[in-house]
């Protein structure tokens, strides 16, 4: 037995079972964009771990207690008490999801032209910084660049670079530092407590506000307990408390480690900053005791936040993701090492060296995963991260051509994960026959959500292979 899920199933939902011929039609009609599929055309949905987890019986029961009063509902106070104990922050605002908290905090704190520094900004975080005319600057630690290294904390920020930036003469331009735990944009890697402490201390020394993007705070805490010397005897809850205590506040999507379908929060230490944020909250999200959520959401979140630090739950979640990563590696397909908890990041660039970045190897693998097994994933390569000109030409490829298989919480069993791994293994037996894609329609912003693509015609594929007089496989090996 590889793992035993520490729960049994009370409510079930049928999976869509389709044939390859049906999926070929469906994905073609969807413009070869997996976001355009209907969810009931997908067999195993690993698009995201956000809002896709299964509620517990206790959460459902808590939902029934939801107080839907406009102002002062008792659900808010139950939610606030759970968050206050966990974070130690006195000012707690619910919001409808994580990006709303980002928008409210950044709009209140940043002046146009200022810089936000992070280990890696998540894309909505970056967008909310940039929309204010500010710069989102990532300072990942050097180990983050090596996908094969087993360094335990590749989510860390580069503290030397952080200190250098804050001590430079134009450091006044830095409006805030935000640490993403775990580092989703950086392969789901954790941040060590030593790194959080060092970054917190540097920020305090230079008077720079220091926040957490705490979407996966419990998963980060679990990996600290497992990997960081001096933390093995602590409960994940204690580690999470210690992490929050190091910061001036947090933004968080609670669709991840709140194990709920909707919700987020902004929680702050400083009363004056909180009062300014509250104005914007009321104007754009709702009264501070509901902030865009229903009372039942708040009660389910309060219960989810209690359940998420349960060591047995986290142990099983870590084992599930690690098992999927091992099966995929066993099939000869490289993944980002070491695996975190919320996703496995598959290295499509290495599996498909014959597909050049401008034909989107990650996207080719994601589409093939759907065609071969009805599995939905998300490309995190040149289609998502690359620079693409108005006529659809890739001018700057991404650093890595990855496909993320996000694992929803408490949703799929070991046999579902085995099915996903078998699907990849079947693809990996004959990757050469796969072809790339080209853009046929590409909106100026949020490209990956709305673009349409088509397979590169067979006639054009060999042209590229021989363009330089030798094959692309040789070219990438040189
Ligand atoms: N921060 C991180 C680290 C995230 O992973 C996300 C969402 C957000 C902020 C934004 O939160 O969606 O509630 O507004 N990540 C999802 C994902 C969408 O699939 O990784 P939101």
mmCIF file with all atom_site columns, C-alpha atoms and ligand atoms in Angstrom, residues 48 50 97-99 102 122 124 180 184 213 215-216 253 255-256 404, ligand 1:
data_model
loop_
_atom_site.group_PDB
_atom_site.id
_atom_site.type_symbol
_atom_site.label_atom_id
_atom_site.label_alt_id
_atom_site.label_comp_id
_atom_site.label_asym_id
_atom_site.label_entity_id
_atom_site.label_seq_id
_atom_site.pdbx_PDB_ins_code
_atom_site.Cartn_x
_atom_site.Cartn_y
_atom_site.Cartn_z
_atom_site.occupancy
_atom_site.B_iso_or_equiv
_atom_site.pdbx_formal_charge
_atom_site.auth_seq_id
_atom_site.auth_comp_id
_atom_site.auth_asym_id
_atom_site.auth_atom_id
_atom_site.pdbx_PDB_model_num
ATOM   1  C CA  . UNK A 1 48  ? -5.825  23.694 -10.103 1.00 0.00 ? 48  UNK A CA  1
ATOM   2  C CA  . UNK A 1 50  ? -7.860  26.171 -5.864  1.00 0.00 ? 50  UNK A CA  1
ATOM   3  C CA  . UNK A 1 97  ? -10.650 35.369 -2.896  1.00 0.00 ? 97  UNK A CA  1
ATOM   4  C CA  . UNK A 1 98  ? -6.924  35.950 -2.632  1.00 0.00 ? 98  UNK A CA  1
ATOM   5  C CA  . UNK A 1 99  ? -6.518  38.462 -5.445  1.00 0.00 ? 99  UNK A CA  1
ATOM   6  C CA  . UNK A 1 102 ? -3.806  41.682 -2.945  1.00 0.00 ? 102 UNK A CA  1
ATOM   7  C CA  . UNK A 1 122 ? 2.144   34.629 -8.159  1.00 0.00 ? 122 UNK A CA  1
ATOM   8  C CA  . UNK A 1 124 ? -2.352  37.685 -9.916  1.00 0.00 ? 124 UNK A CA  1
ATOM   9  C CA  . UNK A 1 180 ? 4.800   33.425 -1.143  1.00 0.00 ? 180 UNK A CA  1
ATOM   10 C CA  . UNK A 1 184 ? 3.633   28.356 -6.414  1.00 0.00 ? 184 UNK A CA  1
ATOM   11 C CA  . UNK A 1 213 ? 1.101   35.426 0.595   1.00 0.00 ? 213 UNK A CA  1
ATOM   12 C CA  . UNK A 1 215 ? -2.275  30.574 0.280   1.00 0.00 ? 215 UNK A CA  1
ATOM   13 C CA  . UNK A 1 216 ? -0.520  27.299 1.212   1.00 0.00 ? 216 UNK A CA  1
ATOM   14 C CA  . UNK A 1 253 ? -6.435  32.761 -0.974  1.00 0.00 ? 253 UNK A CA  1
ATOM   15 C CA  . UNK A 1 255 ? -9.491  28.351 -1.662  1.00 0.00 ? 255 UNK A CA  1
ATOM   16 C CA  . UNK A 1 256 ? -6.306  26.359 -1.036  1.00 0.00 ? 256 UNK A CA  1
ATOM   17 C CA  . UNK A 1 404 ? 1.547   21.501 -13.711 1.00 0.00 ? 404 UNK A CA  1
HETATM 18 N N1  . LIG B 2 .   ? -1.318  33.563 -4.417  1.00 0.00 ? 1   LIG B N1  1
HETATM 19 C C1  . LIG B 2 .   ? -0.973  32.310 -4.752  1.00 0.00 ? 1   LIG B C1  1
HETATM 20 C C2  . LIG B 2 .   ? 0.335   31.749 -4.284  1.00 0.00 ? 1   LIG B C2  1
HETATM 21 C C3  . LIG B 2 .   ? -1.838  31.526 -5.544  1.00 0.00 ? 1   LIG B C3  1
HETATM 22 O O1  . LIG B 2 .   ? -1.470  30.284 -5.879  1.00 0.00 ? 1   LIG B O1  1
HETATM 23 C C4  . LIG B 2 .   ? -3.072  32.085 -5.968  1.00 0.00 ? 1   LIG B C4  1
HETATM 24 C C5  . LIG B 2 .   ? -3.986  31.313 -6.807  1.00 0.00 ? 1   LIG B C5  1
HETATM 25 C C6  . LIG B 2 .   ? -3.384  33.390 -5.576  1.00 0.00 ? 1   LIG B C6  1
HETATM 26 C C7  . LIG B 2 .   ? -2.484  34.108 -4.795  1.00 0.00 ? 1   LIG B C7  1
HETATM 27 C C8  . LIG B 2 .   ? -4.671  34.056 -5.984  1.00 0.00 ? 1   LIG B C8  1
HETATM 28 O O2  . LIG B 2 .   ? -5.712  33.546 -5.249  1.00 0.00 ? 1   LIG B O2  1
HETATM 29 O O3  . LIG B 2 .   ? -7.231  32.582 -6.967  1.00 0.00 ? 1   LIG B O3  1
HETATM 30 O O4  . LIG B 2 .   ? -8.018  33.043 -4.628  1.00 0.00 ? 1   LIG B O4  1
HETATM 31 O O5  . LIG B 2 .   ? -7.563  34.909 -6.168  1.00 0.00 ? 1   LIG B O5  1
HETATM 32 N N2  . LIG B 2 .   ? -3.661  30.272 -7.410  1.00 0.00 ? 1   LIG B N2  1
HETATM 33 C C9  . LIG B 2 .   ? -4.496  29.401 -8.212  1.00 0.00 ? 1   LIG B C9  1
HETATM 34 C C10 . LIG B 2 .   ? -3.659  28.332 -8.853  1.00 0.00 ? 1   LIG B C10 1
HETATM 35 C C11 . LIG B 2 .   ? -5.426  30.081 -9.143  1.00 0.00 ? 1   LIG B C11 1
HETATM 36 O O6  . LIG B 2 .   ? -4.195  27.560 -9.686  1.00 0.00 ? 1   LIG B O6  1
HETATM 37 O O7  . LIG B 2 .   ? -2.474  28.196 -8.524  1.00 0.00 ? 1   LIG B O7  1
HETATM 38 P P1  . LIG B 2 .   ? -7.212  33.514 -5.801  1.00 0.00 ? 1   LIG B P1  1
#
